[in-house]
Amino acid sequence: MEDVAQRFKGETHEESLTYYRDGVNGDDDNDDMMMMMIMMMVVVMMMAMIMERKGGEETRRRKRRRRRTRKRIKRRKKGIYTLVVVVVVVVVVVVVVVVVVVVVIVVVVVVVIAADADFNLSYVCQKDKFSYVL
């Protein structure tokens, strides 16, 4: 406790918060957002490539055959459904990662505020009572 209090001695409350918020290297949260944007772009590009591969140019004969057979239509629908499921799962995973990162940041900030408030309070024992002296 004493070491930590000595380390923060002379710093204001806001300075200690910015030390933790910016991190050791001075990075902010824009790196995480950029990574998520890049991941979303990769997912969109993969989806576009899959859709492009599925819907190629076909001759009239193939189209007629596809109309005749119901099984192929069902297979194609299953492929579309699996694509939708994959997209939904990827979006849910990205949202969960964002929520976890935000929760961790909030918890760290709350712990720093509580620790800083704890350093500013000194306990004085008077007549068997503990009172806070700011």
Short mmCIF file of N, CA and C in Angstrom, two decimals:
data_model
loop_
_atom_site.label_atom_id
_atom_site.label_comp_id
_atom_site.label_asym_id
_atom_site.label_seq_id
_atom_site.Cartn_x
_atom_site.Cartn_y
_atom_site.Cartn_z
N MET A 1 0.83 -1.20 0.00
CA MET A 1 0.00 0.00 0.00
C MET A 1 0.88 1.26 0.00
N GLU A 2 1.90 1.26 0.85
CA GLU A 2 2.75 2.45 0.97
C GLU A 2 3.49 2.73 -0.34
N ASP A 3 4.00 1.66 -0.98
CA ASP A 3 4.75 1.85 -2.22
C ASP A 3 3.89 2.48 -3.31
N VAL A 4 2.66 1.97 -3.41
CA VAL A 4 1.76 2.49 -4.44
C VAL A 4 1.41 3.94 -4.13
N ALA A 5 1.19 4.23 -2.85
CA ALA A 5 0.87 5.60 -2.47
C ALA A 5 2.04 6.53 -2.78
N GLN A 6 3.25 6.07 -2.55
CA GLN A 6 4.42 6.89 -2.86
C GLN A 6 4.55 7.13 -4.36
N ARG A 7 4.22 6.11 -5.14
CA ARG A 7 4.36 6.24 -6.59
C ARG A 7 3.40 7.29 -7.12
N PHE A 8 2.19 7.36 -6.56
CA PHE A 8 1.19 8.31 -7.04
C PHE A 8 1.28 9.66 -6.34
N LYS A 9 2.22 9.81 -5.43
CA LYS A 9 2.31 11.07 -4.69
C LYS A 9 2.65 12.19 -5.66
N GLY A 10 1.96 13.30 -5.55
CA GLY A 10 2.22 14.42 -6.43
C GLY A 10 1.42 14.39 -7.72
N GLU A 11 0.71 13.28 -8.01
CA GLU A 11 -0.12 13.22 -9.21
C GLU A 11 -1.55 13.60 -8.85
N THR A 12 -2.20 14.25 -9.77
CA THR A 12 -3.62 14.51 -9.56
C THR A 12 -4.43 13.27 -9.89
N HIS A 13 -5.68 13.30 -9.58
CA HIS A 13 -6.56 12.16 -9.85
C HIS A 13 -6.64 11.88 -11.35
N GLU A 14 -6.75 12.95 -12.15
CA GLU A 14 -6.87 12.79 -13.60
C GLU A 14 -5.59 12.21 -14.21
N GLU A 15 -4.42 12.63 -13.71
CA GLU A 15 -3.17 12.11 -14.24
C GLU A 15 -3.04 10.62 -14.02
N SER A 16 -3.42 10.15 -12.82
CA SER A 16 -3.31 8.71 -12.57
C SER A 16 -4.29 7.94 -13.45
N LEU A 17 -5.46 8.52 -13.72
CA LEU A 17 -6.41 7.84 -14.60
C LEU A 17 -5.87 7.76 -16.02
N THR A 18 -5.27 8.85 -16.52
CA THR A 18 -4.76 8.80 -17.89
C THR A 18 -3.60 7.83 -18.00
N TYR A 19 -2.84 7.65 -16.94
CA TYR A 19 -1.74 6.68 -16.98
C TYR A 19 -2.28 5.29 -17.25
N TYR A 20 -3.36 4.93 -16.57
CA TYR A 20 -3.92 3.60 -16.77
C TYR A 20 -4.71 3.50 -18.08
N ARG A 21 -5.40 4.59 -18.43
CA ARG A 21 -6.24 4.54 -19.63
C ARG A 21 -5.37 4.44 -20.88
N ASP A 22 -4.28 5.18 -20.94
CA ASP A 22 -3.42 5.16 -22.11
C ASP A 22 -2.56 3.92 -22.17
N GLY A 23 -2.39 3.25 -21.06
CA GLY A 23 -1.59 2.03 -21.05
C GLY A 23 -0.11 2.36 -20.95
N VAL A 24 0.70 1.32 -20.95
CA VAL A 24 2.13 1.49 -20.77
C VAL A 24 2.75 2.18 -21.99
N ASN A 25 2.30 1.79 -23.18
CA ASN A 25 2.88 2.34 -24.40
C ASN A 25 2.19 3.61 -24.87
N GLY A 26 1.20 4.06 -24.15
CA GLY A 26 0.48 5.24 -24.57
C GLY A 26 -0.55 4.94 -25.64
N ASP A 27 -0.90 3.68 -25.83
CA ASP A 27 -1.89 3.32 -26.85
C ASP A 27 -3.28 3.60 -26.32
N ASP A 28 -4.18 3.92 -27.24
CA ASP A 28 -5.57 4.08 -26.86
C ASP A 28 -6.38 2.95 -27.49
N ASP A 29 -7.69 3.03 -27.39
CA ASP A 29 -8.55 1.93 -27.82
C ASP A 29 -8.79 1.91 -29.32
N ASN A 30 -8.20 2.84 -30.08
CA ASN A 30 -8.45 2.86 -31.52
C ASN A 30 -7.85 1.64 -32.21
N ASP A 31 -6.81 1.04 -31.63
CA ASP A 31 -6.20 -0.14 -32.24
C ASP A 31 -7.21 -1.29 -32.28
N ASP A 32 -7.95 -1.49 -31.18
CA ASP A 32 -8.94 -2.57 -31.15
C ASP A 32 -10.03 -2.32 -32.18
N MET A 33 -10.47 -1.08 -32.30
CA MET A 33 -11.52 -0.77 -33.26
C MET A 33 -11.02 -1.01 -34.69
N MET A 34 -9.77 -0.64 -34.96
CA MET A 34 -9.22 -0.86 -36.29
C MET A 34 -9.14 -2.35 -36.61
N MET A 35 -8.73 -3.15 -35.62
CA MET A 35 -8.65 -4.59 -35.84
C MET A 35 -10.03 -5.16 -36.14
N MET A 36 -11.05 -4.68 -35.43
CA MET A 36 -12.40 -5.20 -35.68
C MET A 36 -12.91 -4.77 -37.05
N MET A 37 -12.58 -3.55 -37.46
CA MET A 37 -12.99 -3.11 -38.79
C MET A 37 -12.32 -3.96 -39.86
N ILE A 38 -11.03 -4.27 -39.66
CA ILE A 38 -10.32 -5.10 -40.64
C ILE A 38 -10.94 -6.49 -40.68
N MET A 39 -11.27 -7.05 -39.50
CA MET A 39 -11.89 -8.38 -39.46
C MET A 39 -13.22 -8.38 -40.20
N MET A 40 -14.02 -7.33 -39.98
CA MET A 40 -15.32 -7.26 -40.66
C MET A 40 -15.13 -7.16 -42.17
N MET A 41 -14.13 -6.39 -42.61
CA MET A 41 -13.87 -6.28 -44.04
C MET A 41 -13.47 -7.62 -44.63
N VAL A 42 -12.65 -8.38 -43.90
CA VAL A 42 -12.24 -9.71 -44.37
C VAL A 42 -13.45 -10.63 -44.50
N VAL A 43 -14.34 -10.58 -43.50
CA VAL A 43 -15.54 -11.42 -43.55
C VAL A 43 -16.42 -11.04 -44.73
N VAL A 44 -16.59 -9.74 -44.97
CA VAL A 44 -17.41 -9.30 -46.09
C VAL A 44 -16.80 -9.73 -47.41
N MET A 45 -15.47 -9.63 -47.54
CA MET A 45 -14.81 -10.05 -48.77
C MET A 45 -14.97 -11.55 -49.00
N MET A 46 -14.85 -12.35 -47.92
CA MET A 46 -15.03 -13.80 -48.06
C MET A 46 -16.44 -14.13 -48.50
N MET A 47 -17.43 -13.43 -47.90
CA MET A 47 -18.83 -13.66 -48.30
C MET A 47 -19.03 -13.32 -49.77
N ALA A 48 -18.44 -12.20 -50.20
CA ALA A 48 -18.60 -11.79 -51.60
C ALA A 48 -17.98 -12.84 -52.53
N MET A 49 -16.83 -13.39 -52.15
CA MET A 49 -16.19 -14.41 -52.99
C MET A 49 -17.04 -15.67 -53.05
N ILE A 50 -17.62 -16.06 -51.91
CA ILE A 50 -18.45 -17.27 -51.89
C ILE A 50 -19.69 -17.07 -52.76
N MET A 51 -20.34 -15.92 -52.61
CA MET A 51 -21.55 -15.66 -53.40
C MET A 51 -21.22 -15.61 -54.89
N GLU A 52 -20.07 -15.02 -55.22
CA GLU A 52 -19.68 -14.92 -56.62
C GLU A 52 -19.42 -16.30 -57.21
N ARG A 53 -18.81 -17.17 -56.42
CA ARG A 53 -18.51 -18.52 -56.90
C ARG A 53 -19.79 -19.32 -57.10
N LYS A 54 -20.78 -19.11 -56.21
CA LYS A 54 -22.02 -19.89 -56.32
C LYS A 54 -22.86 -19.46 -57.51
N GLY A 55 -22.90 -18.18 -57.78
CA GLY A 55 -23.79 -17.70 -58.83
C GLY A 55 -23.04 -17.36 -60.11
N GLY A 56 -22.48 -18.36 -60.76
CA GLY A 56 -21.75 -18.11 -62.00
C GLY A 56 -22.67 -18.16 -63.20
N GLU A 57 -22.11 -17.88 -64.36
CA GLU A 57 -22.88 -17.95 -65.60
C GLU A 57 -23.19 -19.41 -65.92
N GLU A 58 -24.42 -19.67 -66.26
CA GLU A 58 -24.82 -21.05 -66.56
C GLU A 58 -25.56 -21.09 -67.90
N THR A 59 -25.48 -22.24 -68.55
CA THR A 59 -26.20 -22.39 -69.81
C THR A 59 -27.67 -22.64 -69.53
N ARG A 60 -28.51 -22.54 -70.58
CA ARG A 60 -29.94 -22.75 -70.39
C ARG A 60 -30.25 -24.18 -70.01
N ARG A 61 -29.46 -25.13 -70.55
CA ARG A 61 -29.69 -26.54 -70.20
C ARG A 61 -29.56 -26.77 -68.70
N ARG A 62 -28.50 -26.21 -68.12
CA ARG A 62 -28.31 -26.40 -66.69
C ARG A 62 -29.44 -25.77 -65.90
N LYS A 63 -29.89 -24.63 -66.36
CA LYS A 63 -31.00 -23.97 -65.66
C LYS A 63 -32.26 -24.83 -65.71
N ARG A 64 -32.51 -25.44 -66.88
CA ARG A 64 -33.68 -26.31 -67.00
C ARG A 64 -33.58 -27.51 -66.06
N ARG A 65 -32.38 -28.12 -66.04
CA ARG A 65 -32.20 -29.26 -65.15
C ARG A 65 -32.43 -28.87 -63.70
N ARG A 66 -31.94 -27.70 -63.34
CA ARG A 66 -32.09 -27.27 -61.95
C ARG A 66 -33.57 -27.06 -61.63
N ARG A 67 -34.33 -26.55 -62.58
CA ARG A 67 -35.76 -26.37 -62.34
C ARG A 67 -36.45 -27.70 -62.16
N ARG A 68 -35.99 -28.71 -62.92
CA ARG A 68 -36.66 -30.02 -62.84
C ARG A 68 -36.41 -30.71 -61.51
N THR A 69 -35.22 -30.64 -61.02
CA THR A 69 -34.92 -31.42 -59.81
C THR A 69 -35.08 -30.55 -58.57
N ARG A 70 -35.86 -31.03 -57.64
CA ARG A 70 -36.11 -30.29 -56.40
C ARG A 70 -34.96 -30.43 -55.41
N LYS A 71 -34.26 -31.55 -55.46
CA LYS A 71 -33.20 -31.79 -54.49
C LYS A 71 -32.10 -30.75 -54.62
N ARG A 72 -31.76 -30.40 -55.84
CA ARG A 72 -30.70 -29.42 -56.03
C ARG A 72 -31.11 -28.05 -55.47
N ILE A 73 -32.38 -27.73 -55.64
CA ILE A 73 -32.86 -26.45 -55.10
C ILE A 73 -32.73 -26.46 -53.58
N LYS A 74 -33.09 -27.61 -52.98
CA LYS A 74 -32.98 -27.70 -51.53
C LYS A 74 -31.52 -27.58 -51.10
N ARG A 75 -30.61 -28.21 -51.83
CA ARG A 75 -29.20 -28.11 -51.49
C ARG A 75 -28.73 -26.65 -51.55
N ARG A 76 -29.17 -25.96 -52.60
CA ARG A 76 -28.77 -24.55 -52.74
C ARG A 76 -29.30 -23.73 -51.58
N LYS A 77 -30.56 -24.00 -51.17
CA LYS A 77 -31.12 -23.27 -50.04
C LYS A 77 -30.34 -23.56 -48.76
N LYS A 78 -29.94 -24.83 -48.59
CA LYS A 78 -29.15 -25.18 -47.41
C LYS A 78 -27.84 -24.41 -47.41
N GLY A 79 -27.21 -24.26 -48.58
CA GLY A 79 -25.97 -23.50 -48.66
C GLY A 79 -26.16 -22.05 -48.25
N ILE A 80 -27.28 -21.47 -48.67
CA ILE A 80 -27.56 -20.07 -48.30
C ILE A 80 -27.79 -19.97 -46.79
N TYR A 81 -28.54 -20.96 -46.25
CA TYR A 81 -28.79 -20.93 -44.81
C TYR A 81 -27.49 -21.07 -44.02
N THR A 82 -26.61 -21.96 -44.45
CA THR A 82 -25.34 -22.10 -43.73
C THR A 82 -24.52 -20.81 -43.82
N LEU A 83 -24.56 -20.14 -44.95
CA LEU A 83 -23.85 -18.87 -45.08
C LEU A 83 -24.41 -17.83 -44.10
N VAL A 84 -25.74 -17.77 -44.01
CA VAL A 84 -26.37 -16.83 -43.08
C VAL A 84 -25.98 -17.17 -41.64
N VAL A 85 -25.97 -18.46 -41.30
CA VAL A 85 -25.61 -18.87 -39.94
C VAL A 85 -24.16 -18.49 -39.64
N VAL A 86 -23.26 -18.71 -40.60
CA VAL A 86 -21.86 -18.35 -40.39
C VAL A 86 -21.71 -16.85 -40.16
N VAL A 87 -22.42 -16.05 -40.96
CA VAL A 87 -22.34 -14.59 -40.80
C VAL A 87 -22.86 -14.18 -39.44
N VAL A 88 -23.99 -14.75 -39.01
CA VAL A 88 -24.56 -14.40 -37.71
C VAL A 88 -23.60 -14.78 -36.59
N VAL A 89 -22.98 -15.97 -36.68
CA VAL A 89 -22.05 -16.40 -35.64
C VAL A 89 -20.85 -15.46 -35.58
N VAL A 90 -20.32 -15.06 -36.73
CA VAL A 90 -19.16 -14.15 -36.75
C VAL A 90 -19.54 -12.81 -36.13
N VAL A 91 -20.71 -12.29 -36.47
CA VAL A 91 -21.14 -10.99 -35.90
C VAL A 91 -21.31 -11.11 -34.39
N VAL A 92 -21.92 -12.21 -33.92
CA VAL A 92 -22.12 -12.40 -32.47
C VAL A 92 -20.77 -12.47 -31.76
N VAL A 93 -19.81 -13.20 -32.34
CA VAL A 93 -18.49 -13.32 -31.72
C VAL A 93 -17.82 -11.95 -31.63
N VAL A 94 -17.90 -11.15 -32.70
CA VAL A 94 -17.30 -9.82 -32.68
C VAL A 94 -17.95 -8.95 -31.61
N VAL A 95 -19.28 -9.00 -31.50
CA VAL A 95 -19.99 -8.21 -30.49
C VAL A 95 -19.58 -8.64 -29.09
N VAL A 96 -19.47 -9.95 -28.86
CA VAL A 96 -19.07 -10.45 -27.54
C VAL A 96 -17.66 -9.97 -27.20
N VAL A 97 -16.75 -9.99 -28.18
CA VAL A 97 -15.37 -9.53 -27.93
C VAL A 97 -15.38 -8.05 -27.57
N VAL A 98 -16.17 -7.25 -28.29
CA VAL A 98 -16.25 -5.81 -27.99
C VAL A 98 -16.77 -5.59 -26.58
N VAL A 99 -17.83 -6.32 -26.20
CA VAL A 99 -18.42 -6.15 -24.87
C VAL A 99 -17.40 -6.53 -23.80
N VAL A 100 -16.68 -7.63 -24.00
CA VAL A 100 -15.68 -8.06 -23.01
C VAL A 100 -14.58 -7.01 -22.86
N VAL A 101 -14.11 -6.45 -23.98
CA VAL A 101 -13.06 -5.42 -23.91
C VAL A 101 -13.56 -4.20 -23.16
N VAL A 102 -14.78 -3.76 -23.46
CA VAL A 102 -15.35 -2.58 -22.78
C VAL A 102 -15.50 -2.85 -21.29
N VAL A 103 -15.99 -4.05 -20.92
CA VAL A 103 -16.17 -4.38 -19.50
C VAL A 103 -14.83 -4.38 -18.78
N VAL A 104 -13.80 -4.95 -19.41
CA VAL A 104 -12.47 -4.97 -18.78
C VAL A 104 -11.95 -3.56 -18.57
N ILE A 105 -12.13 -2.69 -19.56
CA ILE A 105 -11.67 -1.31 -19.43
C ILE A 105 -12.41 -0.60 -18.30
N VAL A 106 -13.73 -0.80 -18.22
CA VAL A 106 -14.53 -0.16 -17.17
C VAL A 106 -14.09 -0.66 -15.80
N VAL A 107 -13.85 -1.98 -15.68
CA VAL A 107 -13.43 -2.54 -14.38
C VAL A 107 -12.08 -1.96 -13.97
N VAL A 108 -11.14 -1.84 -14.92
CA VAL A 108 -9.83 -1.28 -14.59
C VAL A 108 -9.96 0.17 -14.13
N VAL A 109 -10.79 0.95 -14.82
CA VAL A 109 -10.97 2.36 -14.44
C VAL A 109 -11.60 2.46 -13.06
N VAL A 110 -12.60 1.60 -12.76
CA VAL A 110 -13.25 1.64 -11.44
C VAL A 110 -12.25 1.25 -10.36
N VAL A 111 -11.41 0.25 -10.62
CA VAL A 111 -10.41 -0.17 -9.63
C VAL A 111 -9.41 0.95 -9.39
N VAL A 112 -9.01 1.65 -10.46
CA VAL A 112 -8.06 2.76 -10.29
C VAL A 112 -8.69 3.88 -9.49
N ILE A 113 -9.96 4.19 -9.77
CA ILE A 113 -10.65 5.25 -9.01
C ILE A 113 -10.75 4.85 -7.54
N ALA A 114 -11.12 3.58 -7.29
CA ALA A 114 -11.25 3.11 -5.90
C ALA A 114 -9.89 3.14 -5.20
N ALA A 115 -8.83 2.72 -5.90
CA ALA A 115 -7.50 2.72 -5.30
C ALA A 115 -7.04 4.14 -5.01
N ASP A 116 -7.30 5.05 -5.94
CA ASP A 116 -6.89 6.44 -5.75
C ASP A 116 -7.65 7.07 -4.59
N ALA A 117 -8.95 6.76 -4.49
CA ALA A 117 -9.74 7.28 -3.37
C ALA A 117 -9.24 6.69 -2.06
N ASP A 118 -8.81 5.43 -2.10
CA ASP A 118 -8.31 4.78 -0.90
C ASP A 118 -7.01 5.43 -0.43
N PHE A 119 -6.15 5.87 -1.38
CA PHE A 119 -4.90 6.52 -0.99
C PHE A 119 -5.19 7.88 -0.33
N ASN A 120 -6.21 8.56 -0.80
CA ASN A 120 -6.49 9.90 -0.26
C ASN A 120 -7.14 9.84 1.13
N LEU A 121 -7.68 8.70 1.50
CA LEU A 121 -8.33 8.57 2.80
C LEU A 121 -7.33 8.00 3.81
N SER A 122 -7.26 8.63 4.95
CA SER A 122 -6.43 8.06 6.02
C SER A 122 -7.34 7.75 7.20
N TYR A 123 -7.07 6.62 7.82
CA TYR A 123 -7.93 6.18 8.92
C TYR A 123 -7.37 6.69 10.24
N VAL A 124 -8.20 7.34 10.98
CA VAL A 124 -7.78 7.86 12.28
C VAL A 124 -8.70 7.25 13.35
N CYS A 125 -8.10 6.69 14.35
CA CYS A 125 -8.88 6.05 15.41
C CYS A 125 -9.09 7.06 16.54
N GLN A 126 -10.34 7.38 16.78
CA GLN A 126 -10.66 8.30 17.86
C GLN A 126 -11.78 7.70 18.70
N LYS A 127 -11.51 7.47 19.95
CA LYS A 127 -12.50 6.97 20.91
C LYS A 127 -13.20 5.72 20.39
N ASP A 128 -12.43 4.73 19.96
CA ASP A 128 -12.93 3.44 19.45
C ASP A 128 -13.80 3.59 18.22
N LYS A 129 -13.66 4.68 17.49
CA LYS A 129 -14.40 4.86 16.23
C LYS A 129 -13.40 5.18 15.13
N PHE A 130 -13.65 4.59 13.95
CA PHE A 130 -12.82 4.92 12.80
C PHE A 130 -13.54 6.00 11.99
N SER A 131 -12.86 7.10 11.75
CA SER A 131 -13.48 8.15 10.94
C SER A 131 -12.55 8.48 9.77
N TYR A 132 -13.12 8.86 8.68
CA TYR A 132 -12.35 9.20 7.49
C TYR A 132 -11.92 10.65 7.56
N VAL A 133 -10.65 10.87 7.29
CA VAL A 133 -10.14 12.24 7.20
C VAL A 133 -9.60 12.42 5.80
N LEU A 134 -10.21 13.31 5.06
CA LEU A 134 -9.78 13.54 3.68
C LEU A 134 -8.48 14.33 3.63
#
